[in-house]
mmCIF file of C-alpha atoms in Angstrom:
data_model
loop_
_atom_site.group_PDB
_atom_site.id
_atom_site.type_symbol
_atom_site.label_atom_id
_atom_site.label_comp_id
_atom_site.label_asym_id
_atom_site.label_seq_id
_atom_site.Cartn_x
_atom_site.Cartn_y
_atom_site.Cartn_z
ATOM 1 C CA MET A 102 9.629 39.148 1.039
ATOM 2 C CA SER A 103 6.586 37.292 3.470
ATOM 3 C CA ALA A 104 8.473 37.485 7.245
ATOM 4 C CA LEU A 105 7.366 33.707 7.359
ATOM 5 C CA ALA A 106 9.951 33.417 4.409
ATOM 6 C CA PRO A 107 13.885 32.264 5.568
ATOM 7 C CA ALA A 108 16.325 34.348 4.953
ATOM 8 C CA PRO A 109 18.471 33.745 1.948
ATOM 9 C CA ARG A 110 21.878 33.498 2.892
ATOM 10 C CA GLU A 111 25.248 34.492 0.864
ATOM 11 C CA THR A 112 26.221 31.514 -1.113
ATOM 12 C CA LEU A 113 29.229 30.658 -3.534
ATOM 13 C CA ARG A 114 29.366 27.727 -5.797
ATOM 14 C CA SER A 115 31.903 26.562 -7.800
ATOM 15 C CA THR A 116 32.619 23.365 -10.024
ATOM 16 C CA LEU A 117 36.044 22.081 -8.923
ATOM 17 C CA ALA A 118 39.020 20.597 -11.229
ATOM 18 C CA ASN A 119 37.809 17.191 -10.387
ATOM 19 C CA GLY A 120 34.325 18.484 -11.471
ATOM 20 C CA LEU A 121 32.976 18.406 -7.891
ATOM 21 C CA ASP A 122 29.561 20.670 -7.772
ATOM 22 C CA THR A 123 30.717 22.744 -4.525
ATOM 23 C CA VAL A 124 28.279 24.935 -2.777
ATOM 24 C CA VAL A 125 29.820 27.009 0.368
ATOM 25 C CA VAL A 126 26.719 28.735 2.088
ATOM 26 C CA ALA A 127 27.794 32.103 4.849
ATOM 27 C CA ALA A 128 26.147 31.869 8.092
ATOM 28 C CA PRO A 129 27.619 34.307 10.256
ATOM 29 C CA GLY A 130 28.488 33.513 13.984
ATOM 30 C CA ALA A 131 27.433 29.683 14.153
ATOM 31 C CA PRO A 132 29.675 27.742 16.063
ATOM 32 C CA LEU A 133 28.915 24.439 14.231
ATOM 33 C CA ALA A 134 30.106 24.476 10.380
ATOM 34 C CA GLU A 135 27.639 21.576 8.510
ATOM 35 C CA ILE A 136 29.204 19.364 5.822
ATOM 36 C CA ARG A 137 26.769 17.739 3.180
ATOM 37 C CA LEU A 138 28.478 15.574 0.446
ATOM 38 C CA VAL A 139 25.458 14.232 -1.805
ATOM 39 C CA LEU A 140 26.969 11.153 -4.003
ATOM 40 C CA PRO A 141 24.408 9.205 -6.762
ATOM 41 C CA TYR A 142 23.490 5.881 -5.186
ATOM 42 C CA ALA A 143 20.651 4.450 -6.670
ATOM 43 C CA ARG A 144 20.406 0.732 -6.968
ATOM 44 C CA ALA A 145 22.939 -0.384 -9.627
ATOM 45 C CA GLY A 146 21.154 -3.123 -10.585
ATOM 46 C CA ARG A 147 20.452 -6.836 -8.119
ATOM 47 C CA ALA A 148 23.928 -8.256 -8.163
ATOM 48 C CA CYS A 149 25.038 -5.028 -6.392
ATOM 49 C CA LEU A 150 22.751 -4.498 -3.979
ATOM 50 C CA ARG A 151 25.195 -5.962 -1.250
ATOM 51 C CA LEU A 152 27.926 -4.177 -2.231
ATOM 52 C CA GLN A 153 26.098 -0.900 -2.126
ATOM 53 C CA GLU A 154 25.396 -2.148 1.588
ATOM 54 C CA LEU A 155 28.509 -2.747 2.555
ATOM 55 C CA LEU A 156 29.898 0.566 1.048
ATOM 56 C CA ALA A 157 27.160 2.740 2.561
ATOM 57 C CA ALA A 158 27.867 1.032 6.415
ATOM 58 C CA GLY A 159 31.799 1.038 6.026
ATOM 59 C CA LEU A 160 32.516 4.631 4.606
ATOM 60 C CA GLY A 161 34.014 6.665 6.748
ATOM 61 C CA THR A 162 34.549 3.959 9.754
ATOM 62 C CA ALA A 163 37.949 3.709 8.485
ATOM 63 C CA THR A 164 41.145 4.683 5.930
ATOM 64 C CA THR A 165 44.353 3.934 5.486
ATOM 65 C CA THR A 166 46.080 5.808 8.017
ATOM 66 C CA LEU A 167 43.687 5.854 10.716
ATOM 67 C CA ASP A 168 41.487 2.410 11.440
ATOM 68 C CA ARG A 169 38.476 2.478 13.277
ATOM 69 C CA GLN A 170 39.636 4.192 16.985
ATOM 70 C CA ALA A 171 41.876 6.746 15.693
ATOM 71 C CA VAL A 172 38.765 7.863 12.866
ATOM 72 C CA ALA A 173 36.660 8.128 16.198
ATOM 73 C CA ASP A 174 39.326 9.628 18.124
ATOM 74 C CA ARG A 175 40.450 12.048 15.334
ATOM 75 C CA ALA A 176 36.495 13.078 15.307
ATOM 76 C CA ALA A 177 36.429 13.303 18.612
ATOM 77 C CA ASP A 178 39.602 15.671 18.993
ATOM 78 C CA LEU A 179 37.821 17.782 16.023
ATOM 79 C CA GLY A 180 34.186 18.110 17.622
ATOM 80 C CA ALA A 181 33.207 16.463 15.061
ATOM 81 C CA GLU A 182 29.906 14.316 14.531
ATOM 82 C CA VAL A 183 30.189 12.338 11.236
ATOM 83 C CA SER A 184 27.207 9.996 9.457
ATOM 84 C CA THR A 185 25.649 8.291 6.449
ATOM 85 C CA VAL A 186 21.958 8.182 4.957
ATOM 86 C CA VAL A 187 20.608 6.024 1.375
ATOM 87 C CA THR A 188 17.807 7.141 -0.087
ATOM 88 C CA ALA A 189 16.577 5.852 -3.295
ATOM 89 C CA GLU A 190 19.072 7.618 -4.904
ATOM 90 C CA HIS A 191 21.841 9.386 -2.959
ATOM 91 C CA LEU A 192 24.042 8.336 -0.672
ATOM 92 C CA VAL A 193 24.524 11.383 1.794
ATOM 93 C CA LEU A 194 27.835 11.862 4.000
ATOM 94 C CA SER A 195 27.070 14.428 6.846
ATOM 95 C CA VAL A 196 29.885 16.362 9.533
ATOM 96 C CA SER A 197 28.801 18.314 12.095
ATOM 97 C CA VAL A 198 31.852 20.125 13.316
ATOM 98 C CA LEU A 199 33.057 22.780 15.668
ATOM 99 C CA ALA A 200 33.501 26.119 13.551
ATOM 100 C CA LYS A 201 37.369 25.789 14.735
ATOM 101 C CA GLY A 202 37.516 22.377 13.500
ATOM 102 C CA LEU A 203 36.686 23.460 9.610
ATOM 103 C CA PRO A 204 39.739 22.240 7.872
ATOM 104 C CA GLY A 205 40.853 19.015 9.663
ATOM 105 C CA ALA A 206 37.295 17.827 9.069
ATOM 106 C CA LEU A 207 37.514 18.706 5.555
ATOM 107 C CA ARG A 208 40.616 16.805 5.868
ATOM 108 C CA LEU A 209 39.496 13.557 7.490
ATOM 109 C CA LEU A 210 36.870 13.813 4.773
ATOM 110 C CA ALA A 211 39.460 13.632 1.798
ATOM 111 C CA ASP A 212 41.172 10.868 3.582
ATOM 112 C CA MET A 213 37.694 8.850 4.046
ATOM 113 C CA LEU A 214 37.123 9.286 0.517
ATOM 114 C CA VAL A 215 40.656 8.658 -0.910
ATOM 115 C CA HIS A 216 42.084 6.080 0.845
ATOM 116 C CA PRO A 217 39.273 3.913 2.345
ATOM 117 C CA VAL A 218 39.527 0.994 4.338
ATOM 118 C CA TYR A 219 36.481 -1.390 4.147
ATOM 119 C CA ASP A 220 35.797 -4.973 5.888
ATOM 120 C CA PRO A 221 33.469 -7.284 4.422
ATOM 121 C CA ALA A 222 33.051 -8.677 7.619
ATOM 122 C CA GLY A 223 33.230 -5.834 10.163
ATOM 123 C CA PRO A 224 30.469 -3.123 9.529
ATOM 124 C CA ALA A 225 27.366 -5.458 8.161
ATOM 125 C CA PRO A 226 27.880 -9.009 8.878
ATOM 126 C CA ALA A 227 26.280 -11.560 6.283
ATOM 127 C CA SER A 228 22.824 -12.381 6.528
ATOM 128 C CA ALA A 229 21.945 -15.992 7.068
ATOM 129 C CA GLY A 230 20.018 -15.931 3.648
ATOM 130 C CA PRO A 231 17.327 -14.576 1.899
ATOM 131 C CA VAL A 232 15.394 -11.320 3.641
ATOM 132 C CA ALA A 233 11.527 -10.995 2.777
ATOM 133 C CA PRO A 234 10.180 -7.923 2.183
ATOM 134 C CA GLY A 235 7.889 -6.364 4.835
ATOM 135 C CA PRO A 236 4.377 -5.613 3.944
ATOM 136 C CA ARG A 237 4.964 -1.779 2.515
ATOM 137 C CA ALA A 238 7.942 -2.933 0.561
ATOM 138 C CA ARG A 239 5.928 -5.232 -1.509
ATOM 139 C CA LEU A 240 2.869 -1.846 -1.797
ATOM 140 C CA ARG A 241 5.356 0.065 -2.542
ATOM 141 C CA ARG A 242 7.210 -1.777 -5.622
ATOM 142 C CA ALA A 243 3.494 -2.593 -6.698
ATOM 143 C CA GLN A 244 2.621 0.820 -6.577
ATOM 144 C CA LEU A 245 4.807 1.522 -8.806
ATOM 145 C CA ARG A 246 5.176 -0.885 -10.945
ATOM 146 C CA HIS A 247 1.257 -0.671 -12.165
ATOM 147 C CA ALA A 248 1.350 3.488 -11.946
ATOM 148 C CA PHE A 249 4.923 3.589 -14.010
ATOM 149 C CA GLY A 250 5.267 -0.031 -15.293
ATOM 150 C CA GLY A 251 8.622 -1.991 -15.657
ATOM 151 C CA PRO A 252 11.181 -2.916 -15.491
ATOM 152 C CA HIS A 253 12.498 -0.027 -12.983
ATOM 153 C CA PRO A 254 14.996 0.121 -9.865
ATOM 154 C CA LEU A 255 12.485 0.595 -7.797
ATOM 155 C CA THR A 256 9.760 -1.582 -8.348
ATOM 156 C CA GLU A 257 12.325 -4.896 -8.750
ATOM 157 C CA GLU A 258 12.739 -6.928 -5.564
ATOM 158 C CA GLY A 259 16.442 -7.366 -4.520
ATOM 159 C CA ALA A 260 18.567 -10.637 -5.096
ATOM 160 C CA ALA A 261 17.535 -14.063 -4.182
ATOM 161 C CA ASP A 262 20.503 -14.989 -2.880
ATOM 162 C CA ARG A 263 23.081 -12.231 -1.092
ATOM 163 C CA PRO A 264 26.561 -13.723 -1.604
ATOM 164 C CA SER A 265 29.204 -11.582 0.643
ATOM 165 C CA PRO A 266 31.125 -9.854 -1.794
ATOM 166 C CA GLY A 267 35.091 -9.713 -0.953
ATOM 167 C CA ALA A 268 37.649 -6.654 0.084
ATOM 168 C CA GLU A 269 38.342 -6.138 -3.815
ATOM 169 C CA ASP A 270 34.787 -6.554 -4.559
ATOM 170 C CA LEU A 271 34.124 -3.284 -2.251
ATOM 171 C CA TYR A 272 36.826 -1.046 -3.572
ATOM 172 C CA ALA A 273 36.149 -1.885 -6.801
ATOM 173 C CA PHE A 274 32.618 -0.349 -6.321
ATOM 174 C CA HIS A 275 34.373 2.400 -4.391
ATOM 175 C CA ARG A 276 36.409 3.629 -7.283
ATOM 176 C CA ARG A 277 33.118 3.665 -9.432
ATOM 177 C CA ALA A 278 30.626 4.859 -6.701
ATOM 178 C CA VAL A 279 32.260 7.518 -4.488
ATOM 179 C CA VAL A 280 33.810 9.586 -7.622
ATOM 180 C CA PRO A 281 33.472 13.604 -7.173
ATOM 181 C CA ARG A 282 32.029 14.184 -10.811
ATOM 182 C CA GLY A 283 28.621 14.178 -10.574
ATOM 183 C CA ALA A 284 28.373 14.699 -6.826
ATOM 184 C CA VAL A 285 27.533 17.951 -4.797
ATOM 185 C CA LEU A 286 29.202 18.758 -1.436
ATOM 186 C CA LEU A 287 27.557 21.787 0.148
ATOM 187 C CA VAL A 288 29.511 23.437 3.421
ATOM 188 C CA LEU A 289 27.583 25.901 5.830
ATOM 189 C CA SER A 290 29.985 27.456 7.911
ATOM 190 C CA GLY A 291 30.370 31.324 9.668
ATOM 191 C CA ALA A 292 33.748 31.388 7.612
ATOM 192 C CA GLU A 293 34.051 33.725 4.736
ATOM 193 C CA PRO A 294 32.894 31.706 1.917
ATOM 194 C CA ASP A 295 36.767 32.532 -0.288
ATOM 195 C CA ARG A 296 38.711 30.918 2.274
ATOM 196 C CA VAL A 297 36.075 27.896 2.883
ATOM 197 C CA LEU A 298 36.521 27.456 -1.431
ATOM 198 C CA ALA A 299 40.139 27.595 -0.999
ATOM 199 C CA LEU A 300 40.364 25.063 2.063
ATOM 200 C CA VAL A 301 37.977 22.120 -0.297
ATOM 201 C CA ARG A 302 39.892 22.788 -3.056
ATOM 202 C CA ALA A 303 43.173 22.115 -1.234
ATOM 203 C CA GLU A 304 42.025 18.991 0.538
ATOM 204 C CA LEU A 305 39.919 17.149 -1.872
ATOM 205 C CA ALA A 306 42.287 18.245 -5.072
ATOM 206 C CA GLY A 307 43.309 14.505 -4.858
ATOM 207 C CA TRP A 308 40.054 12.802 -5.054
ATOM 208 C CA ARG A 309 39.367 11.985 -8.871
ATOM 209 C CA GLY A 310 36.767 9.830 -11.058
ATOM 210 C CA GLY A 311 33.114 9.551 -11.907
ATOM 211 C CA PRO A 312 30.708 10.165 -13.292
ATOM 212 C CA SER A 313 29.634 6.845 -11.706
ATOM 213 C CA GLY A 314 26.435 6.588 -13.506
ATOM 214 C CA LEU A 315 24.036 5.531 -10.010
ATOM 215 C CA VAL A 316 21.576 7.797 -11.131
ATOM 216 C CA LEU A 317 17.693 6.787 -11.353
ATOM 217 C CA PRO A 318 16.592 6.062 -14.842
ATOM 218 C CA PRO A 319 12.594 7.757 -15.659
ATOM 219 C CA PHE A 320 9.861 5.470 -15.008
ATOM 220 C CA PRO A 321 9.187 3.772 -18.393
ATOM 221 C CA ARG A 322 5.547 6.097 -18.157
ATOM 222 C CA ALA A 323 5.318 9.565 -17.011
ATOM 223 C CA ARG A 324 2.084 10.314 -16.073
ATOM 224 C CA PRO A 325 0.526 7.232 -13.281
ATOM 225 C CA GLU A 326 -1.859 4.514 -14.729
ATOM 226 C CA PRO A 327 -4.992 5.036 -12.901
ATOM 227 C CA GLY A 328 -6.580 1.595 -11.246
ATOM 228 C CA ARG A 329 -7.108 -0.316 -8.570
ATOM 229 C CA ILE A 330 -5.137 -3.100 -7.019
ATOM 230 C CA ALA A 331 -5.242 -4.805 -3.936
ATOM 231 C CA LEU A 332 -2.431 -7.119 -2.706
ATOM 232 C CA HIS A 333 -3.569 -9.727 0.282
ATOM 233 C CA ASP A 334 -0.827 -10.405 2.993
ATOM 234 C CA PRO A 335 -2.589 -12.520 6.901
ATOM 235 C CA ALA A 336 0.822 -11.679 8.143
ATOM 236 C CA ALA A 337 0.206 -7.916 7.504
ATOM 237 C CA GLY A 338 -0.040 -6.249 11.233
ATOM 238 C CA GLN A 339 -1.889 -3.204 9.076
ATOM 239 C CA ALA A 340 -4.114 -2.382 6.514
ATOM 240 C CA LEU A 341 -2.095 -0.398 3.949
ATOM 241 C CA LEU A 342 -2.892 2.403 0.833
ATOM 242 C CA LEU A 343 -1.056 3.632 -0.917
ATOM 243 C CA THR A 344 -1.631 5.986 -4.159
ATOM 244 C CA ALA A 345 0.044 7.611 -7.493
ATOM 245 C CA GLY A 346 -1.716 10.538 -8.966
ATOM 246 C CA PRO A 347 -0.374 12.915 -11.369
ATOM 247 C CA ALA A 348 1.960 15.756 -10.347
ATOM 248 C CA VAL A 349 3.498 18.310 -11.379
ATOM 249 C CA PRO A 350 7.230 18.835 -10.500
ATOM 250 C CA ALA A 351 8.759 21.830 -8.962
ATOM 251 C CA PRO A 352 9.979 24.195 -9.413
ATOM 252 C CA GLU A 353 7.261 24.071 -12.963
ATOM 253 C CA PRO A 354 4.457 26.390 -12.785
ATOM 254 C CA GLY A 355 1.937 25.026 -11.396
ATOM 255 C CA HIS A 356 3.496 22.835 -8.461
ATOM 256 C CA ALA A 357 3.026 25.465 -5.980
ATOM 257 C CA ALA A 358 -1.173 25.185 -6.788
ATOM 258 C CA LEU A 359 -0.901 21.795 -6.548
ATOM 259 C CA HIS A 360 1.290 21.978 -3.394
ATOM 260 C CA LEU A 361 -2.026 23.562 -1.471
ATOM 261 C CA ALA A 362 -4.542 21.617 -3.211
ATOM 262 C CA GLN A 363 -3.245 18.257 -1.399
ATOM 263 C CA LEU A 364 -2.293 20.204 1.732
ATOM 264 C CA VAL A 365 -6.326 20.441 1.722
ATOM 265 C CA LEU A 366 -6.878 16.619 1.184
ATOM 266 C CA ALA A 367 -4.240 15.333 3.521
ATOM 267 C CA GLY A 368 -1.108 16.990 3.806
ATOM 268 C CA HIS A 369 -1.971 18.563 7.679
ATOM 269 C CA ALA A 370 -3.398 17.729 11.039
ATOM 270 C CA SER A 371 -6.865 18.892 10.229
ATOM 271 C CA SER A 372 -7.253 18.312 6.283
ATOM 272 C CA ARG A 373 -10.067 16.947 5.229
ATOM 273 C CA LEU A 374 -8.663 12.923 5.029
ATOM 274 C CA THR A 375 -7.645 13.030 8.212
ATOM 275 C CA ARG A 376 -11.551 14.384 9.364
ATOM 276 C CA HIS A 377 -12.960 12.259 7.822
ATOM 277 C CA LEU A 378 -10.683 8.738 7.879
ATOM 278 C CA ARG A 379 -9.315 9.685 11.444
ATOM 279 C CA GLU A 380 -12.212 11.620 13.341
ATOM 280 C CA ARG A 381 -15.387 11.001 12.048
ATOM 281 C CA HIS A 382 -14.620 7.686 10.736
ATOM 282 C CA GLY A 383 -11.506 6.188 12.940
ATOM 283 C CA LEU A 384 -10.162 3.904 10.497
ATOM 284 C CA VAL A 385 -6.983 4.966 10.019
ATOM 285 C CA TYR A 386 -3.951 5.376 12.288
ATOM 286 C CA ALA A 387 -2.212 7.723 10.450
ATOM 287 C CA VAL A 388 -2.913 9.777 7.040
ATOM 288 C CA ASP A 389 -0.653 12.384 4.944
ATOM 289 C CA ALA A 390 -0.265 12.985 1.341
ATOM 290 C CA ARG A 391 2.811 14.552 -0.324
ATOM 291 C CA ILE A 392 4.490 15.466 -3.595
ATOM 292 C CA ARG A 393 7.442 12.762 -4.134
ATOM 293 C CA GLN A 394 10.073 13.388 -6.758
ATOM 294 C CA ASN A 395 13.258 12.468 -8.226
ATOM 295 C CA ASN A 396 15.675 11.868 -11.354
ATOM 296 C CA ALA A 397 12.385 8.653 -12.050
ATOM 297 C CA GLY A 398 9.427 10.839 -12.044
ATOM 298 C CA CYS A 399 6.626 12.725 -9.908
ATOM 299 C CA TRP A 400 3.701 11.649 -8.444
ATOM 300 C CA LEU A 401 1.096 12.881 -5.947
ATOM 301 C CA GLU A 402 0.780 10.290 -2.898
ATOM 302 C CA ILE A 403 -1.863 9.864 -0.132
ATOM 303 C CA ASP A 404 -0.282 7.030 2.635
ATOM 304 C CA CYS A 405 -2.730 5.465 4.973
ATOM 305 C CA VAL A 406 -2.007 3.182 8.014
ATOM 306 C CA GLY A 407 -5.413 1.782 9.598
ATOM 307 C CA ALA A 408 -6.196 -1.726 11.491
ATOM 308 C CA PRO A 409 -6.575 -5.342 9.557
ATOM 309 C CA GLY A 410 -9.734 -5.862 7.691
ATOM 310 C CA THR A 411 -10.205 -2.132 6.504
ATOM 311 C CA GLY A 412 -8.045 -1.562 3.089
ATOM 312 C CA ASP A 413 -10.809 -1.762 1.179
ATOM 313 C CA ARG A 414 -13.162 0.714 3.130
ATOM 314 C CA ILE A 415 -10.263 3.235 3.424
ATOM 315 C CA ALA A 416 -9.974 2.801 -0.945
ATOM 316 C CA ARG A 417 -13.525 3.535 -0.938
ATOM 317 C CA GLU A 418 -13.117 6.818 1.320
ATOM 318 C CA VAL A 419 -9.864 7.915 -0.068
ATOM 319 C CA ALA A 420 -11.849 7.518 -3.886
ATOM 320 C CA GLU A 421 -14.674 9.814 -2.837
ATOM 321 C CA CYS A 422 -12.873 12.414 -0.700
ATOM 322 C CA LEU A 423 -10.805 12.814 -3.972
ATOM 323 C CA ALA A 424 -13.915 13.191 -6.183
ATOM 324 C CA ALA A 425 -15.489 15.943 -3.970
ATOM 325 C CA LEU A 426 -12.353 18.080 -3.581
ATOM 326 C CA ALA A 427 -11.609 17.400 -7.305
ATOM 327 C CA GLY A 428 -15.454 18.682 -8.174
ATOM 328 C CA SER A 429 -15.720 21.228 -6.051
ATOM 329 C CA GLY A 430 -11.945 22.607 -4.759
ATOM 330 C CA PRO A 431 -10.845 23.808 -1.528
ATOM 331 C CA THR A 432 -12.693 26.659 0.391
ATOM 332 C CA PRO A 433 -11.410 29.891 0.490
ATOM 333 C CA GLU A 434 -10.694 29.393 4.107
ATOM 334 C CA GLU A 435 -9.370 25.671 3.600
ATOM 335 C CA THR A 436 -6.866 27.791 0.610
ATOM 336 C CA ARG A 437 -6.214 30.248 2.781
ATOM 337 C CA ARG A 438 -5.459 28.170 6.409
ATOM 338 C CA VAL A 439 -3.147 25.571 3.801
ATOM 339 C CA ARG A 440 -1.105 28.660 2.475
ATOM 340 C CA ARG A 441 -0.304 29.669 6.365
ATOM 341 C CA TYR A 442 0.589 26.367 7.256
ATOM 342 C CA ALA A 443 3.167 25.743 3.959
ATOM 343 C CA ALA A 444 4.678 29.479 4.693
ATOM 344 C CA GLY A 445 5.538 28.567 8.304
ATOM 345 C CA PHE A 446 6.453 25.037 8.115
ATOM 346 C CA ALA A 447 9.211 26.502 5.454
ATOM 347 C CA ARG A 448 10.098 28.002 8.058
ATOM 348 C CA PHE A 449 10.221 25.311 10.658
ATOM 349 C CA ALA A 450 11.856 22.685 8.289
ATOM 350 C CA LEU A 451 15.557 25.174 8.485
ATOM 351 C CA ALA A 452 14.788 25.776 12.532
ATOM 352 C CA THR A 453 18.532 24.157 12.717
ATOM 353 C CA ARG A 454 21.290 24.072 10.516
ATOM 354 C CA ALA A 455 21.985 21.144 10.287
ATOM 355 C CA GLU A 456 18.695 20.602 8.688
ATOM 356 C CA GLU A 457 19.332 23.821 6.976
ATOM 357 C CA ALA A 458 22.795 22.507 5.251
ATOM 358 C CA SER A 459 20.482 19.269 4.302
ATOM 359 C CA ALA A 460 17.622 20.651 2.916
ATOM 360 C CA LEU A 461 19.816 22.805 0.651
ATOM 361 C CA ALA A 462 22.183 19.768 -0.200
ATOM 362 C CA GLY A 463 19.029 18.216 -1.808
ATOM 363 C CA PHE A 464 17.776 21.316 -3.558
ATOM 364 C CA VAL A 465 21.518 21.525 -5.365
ATOM 365 C CA ALA A 466 21.140 17.901 -5.877
ATOM 366 C CA GLY A 467 17.672 17.503 -7.201
ATOM 367 C CA GLY A 468 18.592 20.332 -9.860
ATOM 368 C CA LEU A 469 16.632 23.165 -7.939
ATOM 369 C CA PRO A 470 18.273 26.739 -7.014
ATOM 370 C CA VAL A 471 20.045 26.828 -3.068
ATOM 371 C CA ASP A 472 18.233 29.522 -2.675
ATOM 372 C CA TRP A 473 14.626 27.989 -3.385
ATOM 373 C CA LEU A 474 12.816 27.625 -0.609
ATOM 374 C CA ALA A 475 14.035 31.015 0.948
ATOM 375 C CA HIS A 476 11.321 32.191 -1.971
ATOM 376 C CA TRP A 477 8.726 29.484 -1.446
ATOM 377 C CA PRO A 478 6.834 31.383 0.906
ATOM 378 C CA ALA A 479 6.536 34.791 -1.700
ATOM 379 C CA THR A 480 5.681 32.265 -4.513
ATOM 380 C CA LEU A 481 2.329 30.429 -2.544
ATOM 381 C CA ALA A 482 0.948 34.206 -1.979
ATOM 382 C CA GLU A 483 0.732 34.474 -5.640
ATOM 383 C CA VAL A 484 -1.214 31.729 -5.505
ATOM 384 C CA THR A 485 -4.804 32.247 -5.960
ATOM 385 C CA ASP A 486 -8.084 30.126 -5.038
ATOM 386 C CA ALA A 487 -9.075 29.757 -8.497
ATOM 387 C CA GLN A 488 -5.251 28.333 -9.309
ATOM 388 C CA VAL A 489 -5.972 26.029 -6.302
ATOM 389 C CA SER A 490 -9.469 24.907 -6.930
ATOM 390 C CA LEU A 491 -8.141 24.296 -10.912
ATOM 391 C CA ALA A 492 -5.223 22.494 -9.767
ATOM 392 C CA ALA A 493 -7.557 19.943 -7.571
ATOM 393 C CA ALA A 494 -10.160 19.519 -10.622
ATOM 394 C CA ARG A 495 -6.869 18.410 -12.851
ATOM 395 C CA PHE A 496 -5.011 16.593 -10.370
ATOM 396 C CA LEU A 497 -7.605 14.560 -7.231
ATOM 397 C CA SER A 498 -9.876 13.194 -10.043
ATOM 398 C CA PRO A 499 -9.777 9.423 -9.023
ATOM 399 C CA GLY A 500 -10.524 8.500 -12.104
ATOM 400 C CA ARG A 501 -6.787 9.572 -12.414
ATOM 401 C CA THR A 502 -5.032 8.155 -9.565
ATOM 402 C CA LEU A 503 -4.088 4.477 -8.574
ATOM 403 C CA LEU A 504 -5.286 2.981 -5.249
ATOM 404 C CA ALA A 505 -2.660 0.190 -4.232
ATOM 405 C CA SER A 506 -3.894 -1.083 -0.445
ATOM 406 C CA LEU A 507 -2.517 -4.467 0.948
ATOM 407 C CA ASP A 508 -4.542 -5.973 3.637
ATOM 408 C CA THR A 509 -5.184 -9.204 5.344
ATOM 409 C CA THR A 510 -7.650 -10.554 3.799
ATOM 410 C CA PRO A 511 -8.814 -9.888 0.090
ATOM 411 C CA ALA A 512 -10.924 -6.803 -0.870
ATOM 412 C CA PRO A 513 -14.388 -8.317 -2.409
ATOM 413 C CA GLU A 514 -13.790 -6.062 -5.762
ATOM 414 C CA ALA A 515 -10.125 -7.627 -6.097
#
C-alpha cells in the first residue's frame, strides 16, 4: 500500500432487525466518538419543500421528554455536539461526543428519532413570500435540465407559494422520512466494535419504519446532451459558468483515469484552466473541476466564477482548453504531478476523525465500500499515462460537453 494511503480500519457491518444499515469503525485510542446517521432526503415534490425545510431545522432540537434547553444541557453533560446537514439527496445527523459519553449519545439520538417535538413557528419561521432563486441556482437548474432532460427534482423550482405546514403535517412527514430502513448509521469510536454494535441494537430497537422513498430518481438521459446555453441576469454580480460532460462513476473501471485527467484540466492549483484563465488572462476569480455523482447520474463539471461581462469569453476559453487536452492528452509530468496530488488529498480528506466519519458514511450511503478511500492511492498508482490520455480524448472533447453560462449581458452567439 502507498505511504500516502490512509490505513484501513477494522469495521463491523450489520443490518439491524429494523432494517438500519449499521457500520462500526474502530479507532483505537480515540478521545471522541463520531456518529453519522444518513437518511435519504431527496426533494419529495414542490408541495413538500417547506415540510422538508422545517423538519431538517427541527430534528434533534427537542423530544417529548426533553425540551430545547434540556436537550442542550444533556448534550453538554455528555460532551456532545449535534448538527444536521441537508444535501441534494441526504439528511445527515452528526454527533461528536466524548468517548465515555457514547452510550448516552446513542440514547439521546434514539429519543430524537422516536419521540421528536416540532414547533413549526420555532426553528424556521415562515417566510413572508416566495423566495426567488439566486443566479447560481438558476444556472444549476438550467445546466442539468438541458444536459439531462426533465422533469426531475434537481431541475424543478420551489413552490411558488410556501405555506407553513402545521404540526401534524410535520409529525406525519417525520414518520415517513425519518425511518431506519434505507438509512445508514456509522459509528467511529475507540470501543470494541462488538460492544458498540450491541449498544446500537439496544438503543435503536424501538425505531421503526421505512423505506421512505425519498431517493433521487435517475435523470431522463443517462449522458449529458452537449451544446451551449447562455442566461442573462442584469442583477448578477459576476459571470458564472457550469459545464456538464460525460463521466465514469466510482468505482467503475476508467473512473480513476478520468479523475486524473480532470485534475490536469482544472482540479488543482496549477491546473491548465487555472493557469490559462486566472493567471494568464485574469478572467476568473475561481475555477474548479470535479466528477459529480449521485443517484440521479454522473457528470464531469467545470465551475468558473469571473467578472461581469466575461461569461462568453470564459466559455470560449474553456472549450479551447478542453479541445487541446482531449487532442494531445496530458504530458507525463502533468500526470505524475496530479497522481501525487490525488493520493495526498486522500490522506488529507481524512485528517480528522470527524472528517473521516463523514466521508466513510458518505461512501456507504453512496453504495461504495467503507474502505474505498483507503485503496484509492493504490488504484491511482495502477493507472498508466496512456489510460489518462485515452480518458481525456474520450470524455473531455468540447463536442461532448454542455457549456452553460450566466452573465449580466447577453452573449453575442445567444
